[in-house]
mmCIF file of C-alpha atoms in Angstrom:
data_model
loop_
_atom_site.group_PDB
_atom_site.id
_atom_site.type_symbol
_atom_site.label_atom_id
_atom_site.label_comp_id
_atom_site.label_asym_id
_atom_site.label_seq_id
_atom_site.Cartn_x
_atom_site.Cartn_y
_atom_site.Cartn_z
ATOM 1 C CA UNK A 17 94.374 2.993 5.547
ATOM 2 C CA UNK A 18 93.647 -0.819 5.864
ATOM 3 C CA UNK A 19 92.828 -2.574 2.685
ATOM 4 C CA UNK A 20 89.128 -4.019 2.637
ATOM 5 C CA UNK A 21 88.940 -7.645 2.397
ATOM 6 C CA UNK A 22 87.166 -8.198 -0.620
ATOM 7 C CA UNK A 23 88.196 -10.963 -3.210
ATOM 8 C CA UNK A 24 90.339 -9.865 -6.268
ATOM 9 C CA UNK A 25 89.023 -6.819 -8.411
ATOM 10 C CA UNK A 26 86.543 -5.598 -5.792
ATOM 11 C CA UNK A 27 89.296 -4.353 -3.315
ATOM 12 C CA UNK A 28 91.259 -2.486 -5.685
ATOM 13 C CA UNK A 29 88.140 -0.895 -7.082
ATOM 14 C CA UNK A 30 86.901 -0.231 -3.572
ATOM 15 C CA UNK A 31 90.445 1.272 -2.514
ATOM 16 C CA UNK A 32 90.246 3.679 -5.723
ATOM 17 C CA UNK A 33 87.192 5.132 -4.843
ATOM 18 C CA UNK A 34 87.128 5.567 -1.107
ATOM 19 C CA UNK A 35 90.425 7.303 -2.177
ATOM 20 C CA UNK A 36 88.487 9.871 -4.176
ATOM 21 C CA UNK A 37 85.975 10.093 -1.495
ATOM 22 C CA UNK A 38 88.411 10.295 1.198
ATOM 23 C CA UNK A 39 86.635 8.383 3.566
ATOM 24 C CA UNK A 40 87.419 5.685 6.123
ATOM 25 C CA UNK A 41 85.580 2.146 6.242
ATOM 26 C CA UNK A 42 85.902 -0.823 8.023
ATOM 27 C CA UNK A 43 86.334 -4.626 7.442
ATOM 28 C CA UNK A 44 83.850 -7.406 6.832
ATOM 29 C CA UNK A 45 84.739 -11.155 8.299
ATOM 30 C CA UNK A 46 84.162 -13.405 5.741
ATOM 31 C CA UNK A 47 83.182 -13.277 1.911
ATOM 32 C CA UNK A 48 79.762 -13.845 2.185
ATOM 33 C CA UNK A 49 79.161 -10.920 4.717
ATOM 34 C CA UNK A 50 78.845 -7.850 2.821
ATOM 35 C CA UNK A 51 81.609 -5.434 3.683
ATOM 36 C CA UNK A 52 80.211 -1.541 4.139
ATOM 37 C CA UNK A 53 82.354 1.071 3.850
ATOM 38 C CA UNK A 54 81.109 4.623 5.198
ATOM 39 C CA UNK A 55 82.006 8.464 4.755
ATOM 40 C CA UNK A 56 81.256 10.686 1.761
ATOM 41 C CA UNK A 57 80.283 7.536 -0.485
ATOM 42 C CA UNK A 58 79.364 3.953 0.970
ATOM 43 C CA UNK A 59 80.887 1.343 -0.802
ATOM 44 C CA UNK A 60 79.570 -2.854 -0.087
ATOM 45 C CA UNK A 61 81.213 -5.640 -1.619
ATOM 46 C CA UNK A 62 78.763 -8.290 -1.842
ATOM 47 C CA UNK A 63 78.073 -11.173 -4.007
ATOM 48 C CA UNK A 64 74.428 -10.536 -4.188
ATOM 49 C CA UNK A 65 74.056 -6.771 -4.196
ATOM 50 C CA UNK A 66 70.905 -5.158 -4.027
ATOM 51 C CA UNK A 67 69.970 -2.413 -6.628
ATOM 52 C CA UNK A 68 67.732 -0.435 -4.025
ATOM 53 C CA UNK A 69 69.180 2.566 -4.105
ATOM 54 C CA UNK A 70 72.417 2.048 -5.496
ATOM 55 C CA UNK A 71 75.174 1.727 -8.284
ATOM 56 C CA UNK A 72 75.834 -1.972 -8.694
ATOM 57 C CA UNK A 73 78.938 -3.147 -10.804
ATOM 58 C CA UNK A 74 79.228 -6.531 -12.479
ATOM 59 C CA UNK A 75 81.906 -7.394 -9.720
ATOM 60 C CA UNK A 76 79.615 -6.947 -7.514
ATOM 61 C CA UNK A 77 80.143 -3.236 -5.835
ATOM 62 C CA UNK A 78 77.288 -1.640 -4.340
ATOM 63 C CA UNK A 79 78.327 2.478 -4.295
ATOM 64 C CA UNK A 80 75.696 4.393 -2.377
ATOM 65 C CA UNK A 81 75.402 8.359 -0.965
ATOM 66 C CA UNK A 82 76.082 8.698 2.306
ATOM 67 C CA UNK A 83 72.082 10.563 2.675
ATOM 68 C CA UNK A 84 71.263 6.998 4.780
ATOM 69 C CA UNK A 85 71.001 9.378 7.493
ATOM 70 C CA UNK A 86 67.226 9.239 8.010
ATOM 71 C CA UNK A 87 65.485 10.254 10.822
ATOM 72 C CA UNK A 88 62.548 12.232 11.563
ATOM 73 C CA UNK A 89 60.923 14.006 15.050
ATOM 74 C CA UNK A 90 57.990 16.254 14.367
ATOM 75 C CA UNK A 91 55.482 17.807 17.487
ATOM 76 C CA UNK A 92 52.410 19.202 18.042
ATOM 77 C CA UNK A 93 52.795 23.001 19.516
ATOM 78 C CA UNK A 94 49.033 23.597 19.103
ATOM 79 C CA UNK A 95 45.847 22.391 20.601
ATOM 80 C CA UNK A 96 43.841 24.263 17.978
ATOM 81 C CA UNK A 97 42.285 21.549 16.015
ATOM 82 C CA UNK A 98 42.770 21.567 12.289
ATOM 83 C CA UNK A 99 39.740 20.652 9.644
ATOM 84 C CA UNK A 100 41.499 17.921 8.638
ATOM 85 C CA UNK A 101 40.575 15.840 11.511
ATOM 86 C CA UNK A 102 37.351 15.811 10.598
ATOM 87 C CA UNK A 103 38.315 14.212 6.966
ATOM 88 C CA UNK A 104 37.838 9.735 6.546
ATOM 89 C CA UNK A 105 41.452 8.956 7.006
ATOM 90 C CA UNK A 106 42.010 10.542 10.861
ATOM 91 C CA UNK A 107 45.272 11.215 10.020
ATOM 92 C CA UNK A 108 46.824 12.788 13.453
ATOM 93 C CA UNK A 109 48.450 15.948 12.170
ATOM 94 C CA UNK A 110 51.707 17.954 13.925
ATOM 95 C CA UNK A 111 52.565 21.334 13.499
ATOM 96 C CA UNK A 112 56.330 21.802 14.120
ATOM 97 C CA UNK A 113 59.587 19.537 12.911
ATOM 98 C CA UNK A 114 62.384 19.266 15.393
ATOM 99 C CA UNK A 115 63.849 16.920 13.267
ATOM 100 C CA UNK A 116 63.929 16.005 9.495
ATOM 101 C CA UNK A 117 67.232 14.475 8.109
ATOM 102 C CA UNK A 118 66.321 13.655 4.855
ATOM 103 C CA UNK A 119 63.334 15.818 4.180
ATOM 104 C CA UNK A 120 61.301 12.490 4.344
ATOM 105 C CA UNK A 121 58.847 13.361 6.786
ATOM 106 C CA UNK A 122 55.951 15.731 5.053
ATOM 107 C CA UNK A 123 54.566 18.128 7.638
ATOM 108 C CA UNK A 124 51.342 18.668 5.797
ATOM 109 C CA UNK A 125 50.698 15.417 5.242
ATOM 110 C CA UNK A 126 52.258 14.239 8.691
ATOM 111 C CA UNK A 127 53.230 10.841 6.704
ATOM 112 C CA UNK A 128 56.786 9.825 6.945
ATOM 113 C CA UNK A 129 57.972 8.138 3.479
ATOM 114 C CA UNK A 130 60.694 5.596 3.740
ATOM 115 C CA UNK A 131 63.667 6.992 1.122
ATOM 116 C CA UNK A 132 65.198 3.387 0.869
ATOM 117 C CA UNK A 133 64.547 -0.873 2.381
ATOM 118 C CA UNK A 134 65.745 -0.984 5.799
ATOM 119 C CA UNK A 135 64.866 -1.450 9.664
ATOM 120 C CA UNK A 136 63.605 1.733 10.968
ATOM 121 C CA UNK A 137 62.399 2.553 14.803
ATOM 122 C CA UNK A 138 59.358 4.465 15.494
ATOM 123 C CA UNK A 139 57.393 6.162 18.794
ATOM 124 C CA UNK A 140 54.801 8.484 19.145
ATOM 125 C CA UNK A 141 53.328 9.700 22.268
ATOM 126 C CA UNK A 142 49.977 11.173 21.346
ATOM 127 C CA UNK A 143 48.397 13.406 24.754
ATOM 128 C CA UNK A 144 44.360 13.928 24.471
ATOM 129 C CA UNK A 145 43.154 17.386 26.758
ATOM 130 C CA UNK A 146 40.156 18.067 28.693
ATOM 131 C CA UNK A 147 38.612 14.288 27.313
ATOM 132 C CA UNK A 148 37.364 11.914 29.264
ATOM 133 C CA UNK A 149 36.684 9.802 26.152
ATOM 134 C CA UNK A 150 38.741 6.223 25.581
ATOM 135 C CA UNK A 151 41.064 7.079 22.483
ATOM 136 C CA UNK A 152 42.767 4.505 20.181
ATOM 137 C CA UNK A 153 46.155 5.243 18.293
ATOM 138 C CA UNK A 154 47.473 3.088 15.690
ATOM 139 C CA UNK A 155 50.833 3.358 13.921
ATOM 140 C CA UNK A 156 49.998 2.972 9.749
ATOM 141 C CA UNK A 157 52.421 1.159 7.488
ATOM 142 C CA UNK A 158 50.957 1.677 3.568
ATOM 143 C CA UNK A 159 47.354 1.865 5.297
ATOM 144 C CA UNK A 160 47.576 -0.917 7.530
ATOM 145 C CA UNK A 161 47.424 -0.983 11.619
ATOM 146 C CA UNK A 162 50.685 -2.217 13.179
ATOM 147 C CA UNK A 163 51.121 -1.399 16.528
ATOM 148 C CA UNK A 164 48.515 0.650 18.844
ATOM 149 C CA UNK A 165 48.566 2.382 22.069
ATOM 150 C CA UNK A 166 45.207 2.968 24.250
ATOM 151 C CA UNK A 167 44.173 6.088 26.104
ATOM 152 C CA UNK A 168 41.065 5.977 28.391
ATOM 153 C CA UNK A 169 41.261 7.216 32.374
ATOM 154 C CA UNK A 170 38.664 9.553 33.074
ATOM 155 C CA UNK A 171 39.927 11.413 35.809
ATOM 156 C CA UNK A 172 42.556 12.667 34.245
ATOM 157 C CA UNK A 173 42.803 16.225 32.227
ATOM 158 C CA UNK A 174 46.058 14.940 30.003
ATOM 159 C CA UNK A 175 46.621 11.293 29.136
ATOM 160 C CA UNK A 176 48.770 9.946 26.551
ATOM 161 C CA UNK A 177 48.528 6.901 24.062
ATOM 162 C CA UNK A 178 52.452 5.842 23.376
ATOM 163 C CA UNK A 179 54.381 2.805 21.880
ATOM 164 C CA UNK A 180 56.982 2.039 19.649
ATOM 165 C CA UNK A 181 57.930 -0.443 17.240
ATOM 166 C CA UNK A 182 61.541 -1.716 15.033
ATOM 167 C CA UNK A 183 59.789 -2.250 11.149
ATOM 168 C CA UNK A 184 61.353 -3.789 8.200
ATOM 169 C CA UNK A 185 60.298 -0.679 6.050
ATOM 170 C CA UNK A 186 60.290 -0.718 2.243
ATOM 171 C CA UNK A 187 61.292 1.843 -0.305
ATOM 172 C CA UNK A 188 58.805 4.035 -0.664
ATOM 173 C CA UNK A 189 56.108 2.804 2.486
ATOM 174 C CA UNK A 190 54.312 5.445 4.236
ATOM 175 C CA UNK A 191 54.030 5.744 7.767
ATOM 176 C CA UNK A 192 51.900 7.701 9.817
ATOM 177 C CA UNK A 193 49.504 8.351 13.013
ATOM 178 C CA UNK A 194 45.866 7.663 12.756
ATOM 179 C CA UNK A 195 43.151 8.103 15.309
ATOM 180 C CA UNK A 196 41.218 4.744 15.372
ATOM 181 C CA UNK A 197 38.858 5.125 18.288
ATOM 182 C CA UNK A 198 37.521 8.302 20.100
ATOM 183 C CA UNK A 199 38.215 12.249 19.224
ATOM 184 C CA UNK A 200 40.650 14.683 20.086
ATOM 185 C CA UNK A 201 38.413 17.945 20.633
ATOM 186 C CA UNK A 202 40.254 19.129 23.392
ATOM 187 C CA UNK A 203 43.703 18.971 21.362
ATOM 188 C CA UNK A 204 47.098 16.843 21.385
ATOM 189 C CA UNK A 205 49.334 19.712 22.052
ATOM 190 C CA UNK A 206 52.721 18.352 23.403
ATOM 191 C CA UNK A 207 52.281 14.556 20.829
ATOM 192 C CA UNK A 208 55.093 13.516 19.479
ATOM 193 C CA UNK A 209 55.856 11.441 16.358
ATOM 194 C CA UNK A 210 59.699 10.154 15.693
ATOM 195 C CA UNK A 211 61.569 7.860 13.394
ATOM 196 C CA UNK A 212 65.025 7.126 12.414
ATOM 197 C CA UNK A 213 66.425 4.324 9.907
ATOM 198 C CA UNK A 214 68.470 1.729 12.115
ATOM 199 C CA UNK A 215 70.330 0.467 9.148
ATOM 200 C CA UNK A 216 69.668 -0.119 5.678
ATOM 201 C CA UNK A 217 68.666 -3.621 3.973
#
């Protein structure tokens, strides 16, 4: 095991409990880079630590789980159209999770909250059936439009609206689908909506 290169106290203290995690980590270059340390426990040395989340000591030790693991992948299997579509907030609702590290994404809801600050990446792929009508989909941070993705040919009997976006998330922002233009009568079945935290802030 190499020693981390933080100043004084803050190594040994870091060495004695990646030792009782039994964990590896690697090394920072310089003091003022925070120096992360990964496996059972995640242990950053920085001068400014950030309580998000965390354990901070007065020499500066961040100690975190090791559930940063986020990430999120939920479909629609279904073009039978809920009665929730029909409610103000046109939430786009999925049926079926292929993927929930975390347990942050809430099917019922189909609103993905963030567990912890960070940059996260997000796509969705949303197909309208059978509808020759121009549909609008925007990605939601806390209520608010952030990216959107346009559906319209008329000649077609499946079309999809897709985009993706990298967001500096917040602890505790929702993110979600919502139809801003046109219907989905004939059903999304085959939409997608996926997420997964890049790294944490």
């Amino acid at each position: 095991m190499v020693p981390a290169r933080c100043p004084g106290p803050c190594a040994t203290l870091a060495l004695a409990l990646l030792l009782g995690c039994g964990v590896a980590f690697c090394l920072g270059q310089n003091d003022t880079e925070p120096i992360v340390l990964e496996g059972k426990c995640l242990v950053v040395c920085d001068s400014n630590p950030s309580s998000d989340g965390a354990v901070t000591s007065s020499l500066g030790i961040s100690v975190r789980s090791a559930g940063a693991k986020v990430a999120f992948s939920a479909v629609r299997g279904t073009n039978h159209e809920p009665s929730e579509m029909s409610n103000t907030s046109m939430t786009i609702y999925f049926d079926q999770v292929l993927v929930n590290i975390g347990n942050h994404f809430d099917l019922k809801a189909s609103v993905f909250q963030a567990p912890r600050r960070g940059i996260y990446s997000f796509s969705f792929h949303v197909v309208k059936v059978y509808n020759r009508q121009t549909i609008q989909v925007n990605l939601m941070q806390n209520d608010y439009p952030v990216i959107s993705a346009f559906a319209g040919d008329q000649d077609v009997t499946r079309e999809a609206a897709s985009n993706g976006v990298l967001l500096m998330v917040e602890r505790e922002d929702r993110v979600y689908l919502k139809l801003e233009r046109g219907t989905l009568m004939g059903g999304w079945k085959y939409s997608t909506f996926s997420g997964f935290l890049v790294f944490p802030l």
